[in-house]
JSON list of C-alpha atoms in Angstrom, two decimals:
[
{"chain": "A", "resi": 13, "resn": "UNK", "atom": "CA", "xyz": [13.12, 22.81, 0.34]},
{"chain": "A", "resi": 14, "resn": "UNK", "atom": "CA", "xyz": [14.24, 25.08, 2.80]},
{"chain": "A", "resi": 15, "resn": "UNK", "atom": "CA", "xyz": [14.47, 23.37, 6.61]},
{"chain": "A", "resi": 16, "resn": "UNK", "atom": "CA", "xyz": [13.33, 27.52, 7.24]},
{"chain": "A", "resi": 17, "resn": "UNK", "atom": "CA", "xyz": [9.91, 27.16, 5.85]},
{"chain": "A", "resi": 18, "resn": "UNK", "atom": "CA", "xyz": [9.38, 23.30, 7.87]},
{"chain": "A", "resi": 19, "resn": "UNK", "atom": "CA", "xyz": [8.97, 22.78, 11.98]},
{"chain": "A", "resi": 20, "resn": "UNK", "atom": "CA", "xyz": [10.43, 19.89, 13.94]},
{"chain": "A", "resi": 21, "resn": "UNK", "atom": "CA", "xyz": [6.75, 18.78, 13.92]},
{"chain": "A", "resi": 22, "resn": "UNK", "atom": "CA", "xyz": [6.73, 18.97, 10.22]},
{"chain": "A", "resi": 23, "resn": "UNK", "atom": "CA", "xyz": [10.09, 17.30, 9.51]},
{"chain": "A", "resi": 24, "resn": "UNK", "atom": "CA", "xyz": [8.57, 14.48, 12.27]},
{"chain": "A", "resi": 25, "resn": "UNK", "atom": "CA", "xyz": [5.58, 13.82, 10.43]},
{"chain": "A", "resi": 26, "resn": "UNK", "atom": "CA", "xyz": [7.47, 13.31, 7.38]},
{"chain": "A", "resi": 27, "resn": "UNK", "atom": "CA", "xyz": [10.06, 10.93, 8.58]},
{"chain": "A", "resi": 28, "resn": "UNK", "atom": "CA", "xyz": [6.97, 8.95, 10.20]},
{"chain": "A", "resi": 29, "resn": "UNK", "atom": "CA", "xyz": [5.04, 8.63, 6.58]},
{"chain": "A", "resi": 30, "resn": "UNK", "atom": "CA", "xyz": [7.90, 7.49, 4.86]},
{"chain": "A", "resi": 31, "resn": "UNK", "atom": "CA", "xyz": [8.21, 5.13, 7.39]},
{"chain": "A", "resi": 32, "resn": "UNK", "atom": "CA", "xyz": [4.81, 3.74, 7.35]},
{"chain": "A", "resi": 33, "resn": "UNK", "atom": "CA", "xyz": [4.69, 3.79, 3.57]},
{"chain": "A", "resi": 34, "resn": "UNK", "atom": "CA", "xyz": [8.23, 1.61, 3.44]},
{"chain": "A", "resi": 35, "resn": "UNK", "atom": "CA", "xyz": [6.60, -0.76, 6.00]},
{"chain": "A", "resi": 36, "resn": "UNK", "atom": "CA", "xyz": [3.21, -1.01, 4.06]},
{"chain": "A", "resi": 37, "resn": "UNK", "atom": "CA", "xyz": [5.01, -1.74, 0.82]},
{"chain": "A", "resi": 38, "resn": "UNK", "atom": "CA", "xyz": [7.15, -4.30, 2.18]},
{"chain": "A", "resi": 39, "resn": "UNK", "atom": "CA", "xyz": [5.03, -6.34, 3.76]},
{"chain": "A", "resi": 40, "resn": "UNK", "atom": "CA", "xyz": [1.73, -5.50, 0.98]},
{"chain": "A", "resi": 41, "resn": "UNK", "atom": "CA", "xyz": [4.21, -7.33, -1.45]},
{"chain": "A", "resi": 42, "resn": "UNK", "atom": "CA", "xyz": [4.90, -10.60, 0.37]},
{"chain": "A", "resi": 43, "resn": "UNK", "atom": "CA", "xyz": [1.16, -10.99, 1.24]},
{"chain": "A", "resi": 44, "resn": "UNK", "atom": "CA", "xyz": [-0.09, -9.86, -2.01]},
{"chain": "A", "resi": 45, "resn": "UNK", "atom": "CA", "xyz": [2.06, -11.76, -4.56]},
{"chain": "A", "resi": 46, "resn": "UNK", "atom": "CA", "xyz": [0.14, -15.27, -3.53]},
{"chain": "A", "resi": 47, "resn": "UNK", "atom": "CA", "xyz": [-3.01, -13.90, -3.01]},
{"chain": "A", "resi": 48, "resn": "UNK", "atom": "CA", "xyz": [-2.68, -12.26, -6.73]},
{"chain": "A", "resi": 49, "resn": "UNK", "atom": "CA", "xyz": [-1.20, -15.44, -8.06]},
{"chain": "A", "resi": 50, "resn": "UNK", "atom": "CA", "xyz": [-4.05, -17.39, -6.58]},
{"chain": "A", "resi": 51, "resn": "UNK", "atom": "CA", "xyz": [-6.74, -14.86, -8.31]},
{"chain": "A", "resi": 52, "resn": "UNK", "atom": "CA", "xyz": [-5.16, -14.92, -11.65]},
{"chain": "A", "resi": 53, "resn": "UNK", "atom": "CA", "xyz": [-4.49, -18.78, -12.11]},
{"chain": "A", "resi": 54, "resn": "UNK", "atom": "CA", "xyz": [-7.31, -20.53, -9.75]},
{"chain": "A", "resi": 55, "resn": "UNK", "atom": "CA", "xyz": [-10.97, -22.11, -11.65]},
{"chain": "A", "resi": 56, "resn": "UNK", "atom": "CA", "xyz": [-12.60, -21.70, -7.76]},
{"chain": "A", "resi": 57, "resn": "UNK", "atom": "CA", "xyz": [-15.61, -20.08, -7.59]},
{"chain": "A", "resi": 58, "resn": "UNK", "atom": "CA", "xyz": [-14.77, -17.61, -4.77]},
{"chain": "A", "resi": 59, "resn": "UNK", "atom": "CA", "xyz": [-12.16, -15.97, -6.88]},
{"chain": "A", "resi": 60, "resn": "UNK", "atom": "CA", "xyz": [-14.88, -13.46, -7.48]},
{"chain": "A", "resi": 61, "resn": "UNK", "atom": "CA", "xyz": [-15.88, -12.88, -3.92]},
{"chain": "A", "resi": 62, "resn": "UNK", "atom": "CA", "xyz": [-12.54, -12.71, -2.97]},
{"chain": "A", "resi": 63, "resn": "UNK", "atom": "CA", "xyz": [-11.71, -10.20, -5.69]},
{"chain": "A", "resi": 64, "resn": "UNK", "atom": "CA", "xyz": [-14.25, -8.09, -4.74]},
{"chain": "A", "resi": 65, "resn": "UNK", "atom": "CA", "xyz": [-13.28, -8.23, -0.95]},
{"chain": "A", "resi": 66, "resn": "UNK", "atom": "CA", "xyz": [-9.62, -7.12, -2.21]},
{"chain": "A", "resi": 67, "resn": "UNK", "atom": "CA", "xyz": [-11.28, -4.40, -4.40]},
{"chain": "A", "resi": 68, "resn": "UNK", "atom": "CA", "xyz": [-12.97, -3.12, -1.50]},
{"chain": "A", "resi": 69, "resn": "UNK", "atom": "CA", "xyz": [-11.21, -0.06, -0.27]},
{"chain": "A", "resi": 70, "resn": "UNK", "atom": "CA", "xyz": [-11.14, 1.32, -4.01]},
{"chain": "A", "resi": 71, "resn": "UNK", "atom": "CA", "xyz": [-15.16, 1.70, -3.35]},
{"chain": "A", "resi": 72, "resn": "UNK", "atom": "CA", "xyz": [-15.39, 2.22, 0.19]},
{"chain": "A", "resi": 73, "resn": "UNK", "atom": "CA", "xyz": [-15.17, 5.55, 1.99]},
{"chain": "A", "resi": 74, "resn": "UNK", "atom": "CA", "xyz": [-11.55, 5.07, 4.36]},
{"chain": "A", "resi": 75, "resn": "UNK", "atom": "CA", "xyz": [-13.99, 6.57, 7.15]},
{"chain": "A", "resi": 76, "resn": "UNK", "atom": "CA", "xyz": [-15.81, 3.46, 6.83]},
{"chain": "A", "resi": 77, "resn": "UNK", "atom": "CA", "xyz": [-13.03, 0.96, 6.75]},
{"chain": "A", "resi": 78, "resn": "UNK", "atom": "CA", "xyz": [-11.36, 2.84, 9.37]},
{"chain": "A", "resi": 79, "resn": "UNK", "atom": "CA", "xyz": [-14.79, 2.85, 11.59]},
{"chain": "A", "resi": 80, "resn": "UNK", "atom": "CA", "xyz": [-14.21, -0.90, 11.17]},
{"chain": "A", "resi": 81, "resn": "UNK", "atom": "CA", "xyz": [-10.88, -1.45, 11.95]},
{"chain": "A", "resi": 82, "resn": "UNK", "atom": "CA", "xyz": [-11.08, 0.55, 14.92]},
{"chain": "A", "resi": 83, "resn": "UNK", "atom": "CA", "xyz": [-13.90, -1.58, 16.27]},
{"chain": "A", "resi": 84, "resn": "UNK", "atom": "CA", "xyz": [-12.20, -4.89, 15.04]},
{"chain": "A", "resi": 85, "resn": "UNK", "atom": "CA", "xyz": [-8.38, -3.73, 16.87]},
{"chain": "A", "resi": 86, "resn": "UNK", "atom": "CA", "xyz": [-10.59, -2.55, 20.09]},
{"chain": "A", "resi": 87, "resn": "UNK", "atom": "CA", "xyz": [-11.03, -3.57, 23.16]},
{"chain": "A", "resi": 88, "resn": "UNK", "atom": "CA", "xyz": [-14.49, -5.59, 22.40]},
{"chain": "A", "resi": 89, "resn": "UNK", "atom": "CA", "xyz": [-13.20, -6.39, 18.92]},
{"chain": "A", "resi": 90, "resn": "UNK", "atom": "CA", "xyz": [-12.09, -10.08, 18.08]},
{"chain": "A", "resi": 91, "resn": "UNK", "atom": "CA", "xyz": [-8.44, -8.72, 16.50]},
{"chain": "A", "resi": 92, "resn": "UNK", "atom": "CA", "xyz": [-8.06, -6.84, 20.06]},
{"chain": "A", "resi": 93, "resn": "UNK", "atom": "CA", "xyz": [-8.82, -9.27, 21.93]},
{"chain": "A", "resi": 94, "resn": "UNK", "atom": "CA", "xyz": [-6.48, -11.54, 20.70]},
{"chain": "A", "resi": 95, "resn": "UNK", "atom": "CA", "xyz": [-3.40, -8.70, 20.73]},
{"chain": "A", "resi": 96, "resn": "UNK", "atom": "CA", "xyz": [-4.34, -8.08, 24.29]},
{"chain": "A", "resi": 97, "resn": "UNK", "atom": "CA", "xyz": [-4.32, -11.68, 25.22]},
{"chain": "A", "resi": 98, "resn": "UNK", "atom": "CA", "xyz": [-0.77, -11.91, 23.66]},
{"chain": "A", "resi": 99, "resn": "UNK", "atom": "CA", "xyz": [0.84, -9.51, 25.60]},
{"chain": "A", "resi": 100, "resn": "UNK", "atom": "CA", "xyz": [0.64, -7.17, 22.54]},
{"chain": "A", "resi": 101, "resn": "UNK", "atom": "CA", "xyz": [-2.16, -4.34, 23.80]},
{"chain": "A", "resi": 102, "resn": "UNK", "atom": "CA", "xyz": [-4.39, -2.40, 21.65]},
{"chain": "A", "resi": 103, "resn": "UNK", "atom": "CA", "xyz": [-3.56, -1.46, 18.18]},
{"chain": "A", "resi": 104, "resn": "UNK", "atom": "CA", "xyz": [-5.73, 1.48, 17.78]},
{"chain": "A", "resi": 105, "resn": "UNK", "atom": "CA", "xyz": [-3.61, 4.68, 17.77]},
{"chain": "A", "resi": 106, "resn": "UNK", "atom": "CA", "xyz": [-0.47, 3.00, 17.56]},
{"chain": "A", "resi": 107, "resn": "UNK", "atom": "CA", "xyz": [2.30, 3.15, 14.53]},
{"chain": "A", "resi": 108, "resn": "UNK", "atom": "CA", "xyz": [1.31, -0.98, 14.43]},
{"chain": "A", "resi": 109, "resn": "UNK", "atom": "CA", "xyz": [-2.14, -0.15, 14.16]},
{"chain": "A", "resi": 110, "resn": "UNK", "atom": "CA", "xyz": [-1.56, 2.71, 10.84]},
{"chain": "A", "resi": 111, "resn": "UNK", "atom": "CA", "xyz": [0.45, -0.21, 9.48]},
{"chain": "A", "resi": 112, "resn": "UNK", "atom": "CA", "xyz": [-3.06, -2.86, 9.58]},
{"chain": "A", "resi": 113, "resn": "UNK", "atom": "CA", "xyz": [-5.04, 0.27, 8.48]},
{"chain": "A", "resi": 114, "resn": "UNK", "atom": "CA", "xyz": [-2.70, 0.68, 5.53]},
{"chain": "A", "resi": 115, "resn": "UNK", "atom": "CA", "xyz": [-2.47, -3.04, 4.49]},
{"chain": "A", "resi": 116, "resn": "UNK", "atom": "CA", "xyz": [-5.81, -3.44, 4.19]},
{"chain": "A", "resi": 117, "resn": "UNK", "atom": "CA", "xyz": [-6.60, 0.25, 2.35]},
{"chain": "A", "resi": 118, "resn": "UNK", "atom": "CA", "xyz": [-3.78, 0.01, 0.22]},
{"chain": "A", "resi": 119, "resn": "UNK", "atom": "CA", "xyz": [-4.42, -3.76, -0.79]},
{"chain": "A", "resi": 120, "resn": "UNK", "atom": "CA", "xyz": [-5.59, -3.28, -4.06]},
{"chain": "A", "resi": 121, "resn": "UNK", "atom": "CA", "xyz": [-2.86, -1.27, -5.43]},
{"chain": "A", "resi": 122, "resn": "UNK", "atom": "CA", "xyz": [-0.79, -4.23, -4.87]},
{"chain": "A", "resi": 123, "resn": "UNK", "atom": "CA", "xyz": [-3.00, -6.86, -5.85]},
{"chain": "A", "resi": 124, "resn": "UNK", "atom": "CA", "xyz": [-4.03, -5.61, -9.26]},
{"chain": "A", "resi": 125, "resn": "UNK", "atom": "CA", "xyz": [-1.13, -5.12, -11.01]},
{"chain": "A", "resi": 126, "resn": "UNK", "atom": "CA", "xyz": [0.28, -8.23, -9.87]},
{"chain": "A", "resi": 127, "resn": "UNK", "atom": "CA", "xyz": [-2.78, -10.09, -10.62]},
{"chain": "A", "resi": 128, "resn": "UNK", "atom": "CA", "xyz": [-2.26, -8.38, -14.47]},
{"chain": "A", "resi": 129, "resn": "UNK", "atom": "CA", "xyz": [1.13, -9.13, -15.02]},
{"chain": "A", "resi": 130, "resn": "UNK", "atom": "CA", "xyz": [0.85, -13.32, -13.82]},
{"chain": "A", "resi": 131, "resn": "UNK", "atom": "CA", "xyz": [-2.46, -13.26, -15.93]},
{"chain": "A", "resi": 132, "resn": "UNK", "atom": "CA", "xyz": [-0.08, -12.08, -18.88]},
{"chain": "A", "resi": 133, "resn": "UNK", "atom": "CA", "xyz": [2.07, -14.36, -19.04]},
{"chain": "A", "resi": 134, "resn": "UNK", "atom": "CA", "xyz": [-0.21, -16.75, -20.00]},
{"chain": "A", "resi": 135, "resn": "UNK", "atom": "CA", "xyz": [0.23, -20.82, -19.13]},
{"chain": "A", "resi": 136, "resn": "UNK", "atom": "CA", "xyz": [3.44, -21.22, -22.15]},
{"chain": "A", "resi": 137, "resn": "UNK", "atom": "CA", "xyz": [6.72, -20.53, -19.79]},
{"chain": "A", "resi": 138, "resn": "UNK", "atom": "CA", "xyz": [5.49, -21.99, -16.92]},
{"chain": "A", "resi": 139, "resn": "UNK", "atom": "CA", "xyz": [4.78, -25.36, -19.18]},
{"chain": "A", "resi": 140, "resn": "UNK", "atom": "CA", "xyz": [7.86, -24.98, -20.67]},
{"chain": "A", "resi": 141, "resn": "UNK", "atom": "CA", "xyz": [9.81, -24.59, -17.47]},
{"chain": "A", "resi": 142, "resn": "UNK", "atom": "CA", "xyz": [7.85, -28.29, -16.47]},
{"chain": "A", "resi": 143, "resn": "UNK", "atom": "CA", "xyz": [9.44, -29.78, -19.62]},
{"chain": "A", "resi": 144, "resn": "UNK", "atom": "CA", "xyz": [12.75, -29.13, -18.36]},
{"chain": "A", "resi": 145, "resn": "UNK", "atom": "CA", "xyz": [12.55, -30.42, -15.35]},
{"chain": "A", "resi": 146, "resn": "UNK", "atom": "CA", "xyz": [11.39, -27.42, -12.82]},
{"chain": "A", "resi": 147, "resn": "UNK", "atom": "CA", "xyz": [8.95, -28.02, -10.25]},
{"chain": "A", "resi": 148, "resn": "UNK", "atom": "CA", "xyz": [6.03, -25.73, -10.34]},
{"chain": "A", "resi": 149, "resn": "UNK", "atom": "CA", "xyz": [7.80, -23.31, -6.63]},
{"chain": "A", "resi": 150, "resn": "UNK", "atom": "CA", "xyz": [11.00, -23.61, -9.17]},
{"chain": "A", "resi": 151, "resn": "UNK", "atom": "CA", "xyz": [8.75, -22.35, -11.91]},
{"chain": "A", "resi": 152, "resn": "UNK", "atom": "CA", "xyz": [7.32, -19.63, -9.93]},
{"chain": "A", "resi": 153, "resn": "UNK", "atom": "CA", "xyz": [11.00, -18.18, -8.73]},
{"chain": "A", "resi": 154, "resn": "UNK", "atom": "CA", "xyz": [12.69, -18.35, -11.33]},
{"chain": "A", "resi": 155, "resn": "UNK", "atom": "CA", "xyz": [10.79, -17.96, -14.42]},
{"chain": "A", "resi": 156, "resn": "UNK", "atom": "CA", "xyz": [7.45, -16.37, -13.34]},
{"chain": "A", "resi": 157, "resn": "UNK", "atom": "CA", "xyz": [8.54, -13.78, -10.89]},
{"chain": "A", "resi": 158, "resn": "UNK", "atom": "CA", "xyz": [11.53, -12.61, -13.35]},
{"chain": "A", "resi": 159, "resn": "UNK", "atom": "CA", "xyz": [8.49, -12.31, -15.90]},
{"chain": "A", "resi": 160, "resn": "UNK", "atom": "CA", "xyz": [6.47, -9.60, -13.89]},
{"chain": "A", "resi": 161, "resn": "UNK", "atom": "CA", "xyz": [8.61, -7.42, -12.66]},
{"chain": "A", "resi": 162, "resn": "UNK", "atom": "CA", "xyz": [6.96, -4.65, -14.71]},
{"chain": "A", "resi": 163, "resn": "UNK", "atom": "CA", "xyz": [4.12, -5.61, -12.21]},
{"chain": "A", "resi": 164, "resn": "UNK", "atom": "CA", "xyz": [5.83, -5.35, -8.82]},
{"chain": "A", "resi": 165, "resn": "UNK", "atom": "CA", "xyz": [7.45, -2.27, -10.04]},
{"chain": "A", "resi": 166, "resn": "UNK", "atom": "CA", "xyz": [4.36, -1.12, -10.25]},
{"chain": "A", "resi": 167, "resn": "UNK", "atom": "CA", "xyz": [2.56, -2.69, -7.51]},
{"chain": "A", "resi": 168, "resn": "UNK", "atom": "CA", "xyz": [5.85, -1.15, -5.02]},
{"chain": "A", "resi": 169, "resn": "UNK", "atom": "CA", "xyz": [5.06, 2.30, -6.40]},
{"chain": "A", "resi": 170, "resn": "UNK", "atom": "CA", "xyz": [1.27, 2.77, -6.12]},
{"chain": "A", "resi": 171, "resn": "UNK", "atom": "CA", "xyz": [1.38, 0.96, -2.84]},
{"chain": "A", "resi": 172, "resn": "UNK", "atom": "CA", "xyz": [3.99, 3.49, -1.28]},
{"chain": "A", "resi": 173, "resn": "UNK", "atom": "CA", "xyz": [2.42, 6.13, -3.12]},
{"chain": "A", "resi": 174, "resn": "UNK", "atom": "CA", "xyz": [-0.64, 5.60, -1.88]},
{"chain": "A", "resi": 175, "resn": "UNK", "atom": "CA", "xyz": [0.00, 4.56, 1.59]},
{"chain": "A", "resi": 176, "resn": "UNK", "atom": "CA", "xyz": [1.96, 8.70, 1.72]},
{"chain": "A", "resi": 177, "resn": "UNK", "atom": "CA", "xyz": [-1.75, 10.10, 0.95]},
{"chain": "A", "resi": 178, "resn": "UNK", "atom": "CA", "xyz": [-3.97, 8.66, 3.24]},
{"chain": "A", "resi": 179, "resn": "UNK", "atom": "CA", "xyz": [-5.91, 10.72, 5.51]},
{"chain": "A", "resi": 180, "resn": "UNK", "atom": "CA", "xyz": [-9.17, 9.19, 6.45]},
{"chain": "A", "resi": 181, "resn": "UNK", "atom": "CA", "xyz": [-8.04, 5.66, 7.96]},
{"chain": "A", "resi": 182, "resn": "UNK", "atom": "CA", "xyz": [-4.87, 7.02, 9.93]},
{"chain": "A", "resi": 183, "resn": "UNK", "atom": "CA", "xyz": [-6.55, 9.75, 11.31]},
{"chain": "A", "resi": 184, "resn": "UNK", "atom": "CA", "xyz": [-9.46, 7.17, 12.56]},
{"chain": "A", "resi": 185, "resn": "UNK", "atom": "CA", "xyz": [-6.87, 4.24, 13.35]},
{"chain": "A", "resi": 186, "resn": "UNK", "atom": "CA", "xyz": [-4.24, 6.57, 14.75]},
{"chain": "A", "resi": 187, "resn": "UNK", "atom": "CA", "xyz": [-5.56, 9.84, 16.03]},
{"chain": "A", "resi": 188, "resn": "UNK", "atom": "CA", "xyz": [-3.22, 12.74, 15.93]},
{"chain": "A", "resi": 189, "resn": "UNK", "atom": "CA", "xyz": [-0.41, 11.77, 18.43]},
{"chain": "A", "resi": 190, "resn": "UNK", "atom": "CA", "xyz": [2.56, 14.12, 17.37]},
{"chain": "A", "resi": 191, "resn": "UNK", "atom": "CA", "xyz": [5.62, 11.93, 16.59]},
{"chain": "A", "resi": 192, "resn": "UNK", "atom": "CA", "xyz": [3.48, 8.13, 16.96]},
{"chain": "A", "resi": 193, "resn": "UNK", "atom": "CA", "xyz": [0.30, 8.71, 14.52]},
{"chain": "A", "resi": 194, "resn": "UNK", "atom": "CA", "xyz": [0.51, 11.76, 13.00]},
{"chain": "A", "resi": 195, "resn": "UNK", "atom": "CA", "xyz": [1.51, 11.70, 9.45]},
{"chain": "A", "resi": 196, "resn": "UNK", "atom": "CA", "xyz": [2.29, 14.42, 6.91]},
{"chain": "A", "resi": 197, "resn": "UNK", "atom": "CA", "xyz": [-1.65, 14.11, 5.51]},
{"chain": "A", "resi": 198, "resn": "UNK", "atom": "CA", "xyz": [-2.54, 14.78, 9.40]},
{"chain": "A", "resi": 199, "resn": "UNK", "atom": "CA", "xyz": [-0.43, 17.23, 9.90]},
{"chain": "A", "resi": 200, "resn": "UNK", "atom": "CA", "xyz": [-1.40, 19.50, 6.89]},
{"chain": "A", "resi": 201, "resn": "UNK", "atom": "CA", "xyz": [-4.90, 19.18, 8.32]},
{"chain": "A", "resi": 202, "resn": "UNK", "atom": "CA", "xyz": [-3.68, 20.99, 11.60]},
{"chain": "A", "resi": 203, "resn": "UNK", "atom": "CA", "xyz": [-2.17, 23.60, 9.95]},
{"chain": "A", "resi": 204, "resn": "UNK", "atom": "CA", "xyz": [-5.25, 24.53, 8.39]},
{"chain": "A", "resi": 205, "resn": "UNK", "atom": "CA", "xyz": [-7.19, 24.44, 11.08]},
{"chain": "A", "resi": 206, "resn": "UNK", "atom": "CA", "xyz": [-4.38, 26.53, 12.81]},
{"chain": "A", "resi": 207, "resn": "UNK", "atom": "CA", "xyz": [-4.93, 29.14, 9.95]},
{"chain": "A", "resi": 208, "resn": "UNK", "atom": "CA", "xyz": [-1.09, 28.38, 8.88]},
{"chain": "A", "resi": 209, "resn": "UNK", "atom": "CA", "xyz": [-1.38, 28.37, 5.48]},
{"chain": "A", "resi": 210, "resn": "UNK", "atom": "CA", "xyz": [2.36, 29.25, 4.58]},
{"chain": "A", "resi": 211, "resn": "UNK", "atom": "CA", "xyz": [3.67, 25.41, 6.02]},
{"chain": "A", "resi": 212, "resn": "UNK", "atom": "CA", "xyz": [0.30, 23.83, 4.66]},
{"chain": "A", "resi": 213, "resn": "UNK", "atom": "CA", "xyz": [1.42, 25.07, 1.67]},
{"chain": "A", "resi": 214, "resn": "UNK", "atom": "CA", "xyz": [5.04, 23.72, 1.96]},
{"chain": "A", "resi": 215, "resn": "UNK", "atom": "CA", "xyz": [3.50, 20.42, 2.96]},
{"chain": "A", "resi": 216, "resn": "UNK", "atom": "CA", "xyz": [0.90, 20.23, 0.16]},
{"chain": "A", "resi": 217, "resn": "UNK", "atom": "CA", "xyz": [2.78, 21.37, -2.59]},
{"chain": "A", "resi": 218, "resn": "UNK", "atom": "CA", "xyz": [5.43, 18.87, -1.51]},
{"chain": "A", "resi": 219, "resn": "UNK", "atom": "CA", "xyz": [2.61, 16.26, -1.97]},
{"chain": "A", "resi": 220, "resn": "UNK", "atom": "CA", "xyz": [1.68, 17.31, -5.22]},
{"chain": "A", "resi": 221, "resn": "UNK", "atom": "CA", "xyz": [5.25, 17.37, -6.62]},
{"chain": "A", "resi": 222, "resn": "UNK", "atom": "CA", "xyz": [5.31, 13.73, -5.22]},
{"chain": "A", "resi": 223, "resn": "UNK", "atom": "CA", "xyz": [2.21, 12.45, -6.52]},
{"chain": "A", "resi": 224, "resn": "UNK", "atom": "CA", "xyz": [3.45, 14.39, -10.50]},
{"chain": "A", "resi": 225, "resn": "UNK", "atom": "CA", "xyz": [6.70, 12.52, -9.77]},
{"chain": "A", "resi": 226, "resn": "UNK", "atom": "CA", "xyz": [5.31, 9.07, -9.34]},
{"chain": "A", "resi": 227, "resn": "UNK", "atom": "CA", "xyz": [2.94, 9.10, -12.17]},
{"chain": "A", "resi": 228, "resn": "UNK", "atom": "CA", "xyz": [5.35, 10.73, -14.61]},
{"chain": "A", "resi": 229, "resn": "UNK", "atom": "CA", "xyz": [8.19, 7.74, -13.08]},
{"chain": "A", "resi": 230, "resn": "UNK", "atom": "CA", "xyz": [4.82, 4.83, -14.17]},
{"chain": "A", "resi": 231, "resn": "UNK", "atom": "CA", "xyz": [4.21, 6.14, -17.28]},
{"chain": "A", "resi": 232, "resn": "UNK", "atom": "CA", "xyz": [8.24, 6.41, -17.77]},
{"chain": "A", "resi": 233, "resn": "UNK", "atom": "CA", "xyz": [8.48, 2.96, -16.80]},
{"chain": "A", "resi": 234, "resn": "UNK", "atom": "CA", "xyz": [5.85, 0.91, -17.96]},
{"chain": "A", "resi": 235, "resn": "UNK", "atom": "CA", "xyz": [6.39, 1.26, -21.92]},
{"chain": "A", "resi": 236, "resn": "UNK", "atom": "CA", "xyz": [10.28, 0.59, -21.27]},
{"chain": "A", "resi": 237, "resn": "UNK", "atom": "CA", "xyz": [9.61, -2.48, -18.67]},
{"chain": "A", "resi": 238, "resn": "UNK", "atom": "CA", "xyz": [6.98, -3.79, -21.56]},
{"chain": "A", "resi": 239, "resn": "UNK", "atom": "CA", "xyz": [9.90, -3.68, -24.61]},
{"chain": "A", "resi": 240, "resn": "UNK", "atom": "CA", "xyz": [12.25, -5.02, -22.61]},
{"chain": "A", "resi": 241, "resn": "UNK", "atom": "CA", "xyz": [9.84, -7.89, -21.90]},
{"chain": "A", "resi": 242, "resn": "UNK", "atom": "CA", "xyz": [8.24, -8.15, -25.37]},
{"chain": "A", "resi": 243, "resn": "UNK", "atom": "CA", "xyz": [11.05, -10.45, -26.78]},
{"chain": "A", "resi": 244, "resn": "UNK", "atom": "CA", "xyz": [10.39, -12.83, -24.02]}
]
């Protein structure tokens, strides 16, 4: 792609989704791989109320879950008052405050798959790492994370993936602050509204060549990822 056909604004927008996407994927897998472990192995009874809390934004408008946010991170919100009593200020329309919006909307995509892949490997290697000796954080590291990496690899790509198409919750959460909020779904917005349809084209054709790529790169790696695992 031609730097021609792309403004600084453009190029800025970019670098600031890939950004927040890294950051959201990073962080979604360390808080989702318990949380997903928990669903798939625990008897309680608020593993369904808990599921459906985590399968939440799949259903929900991001409007609405943005509306929320905004009023939980604000000044009369419980989550803002507690930033603002640390020192930390307000989230809302803040690069911290797109990162909350995008944990919690893109929660799911990193939940499910790694809820899948723990349910599938069923109760035999962790009993058989107990035999020998492991204790059950041993088991975990070294025989049950190994076992699903089909599922993070997963989890890692719909969760960036994901996180680079949002619209509705960083526009509500961040605003449209040129080189702080505004991200590349934001910024193909403006260029609509500005009638410039020759850079909202550069900027949504770039998104659909990245969205082709990533499911063409799942479907590429899932049936390899599975035979390599079968044998196991």
């Amino acid at each position: 792609m031609s730097t021609s056909f792309l403004s600084p604004d453009d190029w800025a927008a970019i670098w600031l989704t890939l950004e927040l996407a890294s950051f959201t994927t990073i962080l979604l897998l360390v808080l989702a791989t318990p949380l997903a472990w928990w669903l798939a192995h625990t008897p309680s009874r608020w593993r369904g109320p808990i599921g459906a809390v985590v399968t939440l934004p799949l259903v929900l408008p991001p409007t609405v879950i943005g509306f929320y946010l905004l009023i939980t991170m604000g000044p009369n919100g419980p989550l803002g008052q507690l930033t603002h009593a640390l020192g930390l200020g307000y989230l809302p329309f803040t690069f911290t405050g797109l990162v909350v919006g995008s944990l919690v909307y893109s929660l799911p995509f990193a939940v499910q798959p790694l809820q899948r892949a723990f349910e599938g490997l069923g109760r035999r290697p962790l009993e058989v790492a107990a035999t020998l000796g492991a204790s059950r954080i041993d088991s975990f590291f070294s025989v049950a994370l190994p076992l699903a990496r089909p599922g993070f690899i997963t989890a890692a790509v719909l969760t960036f993936a994901h996180t680079v198409g949002e619209f509705g919750i960083v526009l509500m959460l961040g605003g449209n602050i040129p080189g702080k909020t505004r991200v590349v779904s934001v910024q193909i917005y403006d260029h609509v509204e500005a009638l410039e349809y020759t850079q909202a084209h550069w900027l949504a054709g770039g998104m659909v060549v990245f969205a082709f790529v990533v499911l063409v790169a799942l479907h590429w790696l899932q049936p390899r990822d599975k035979n390599h695992a079968s044998p196991l």
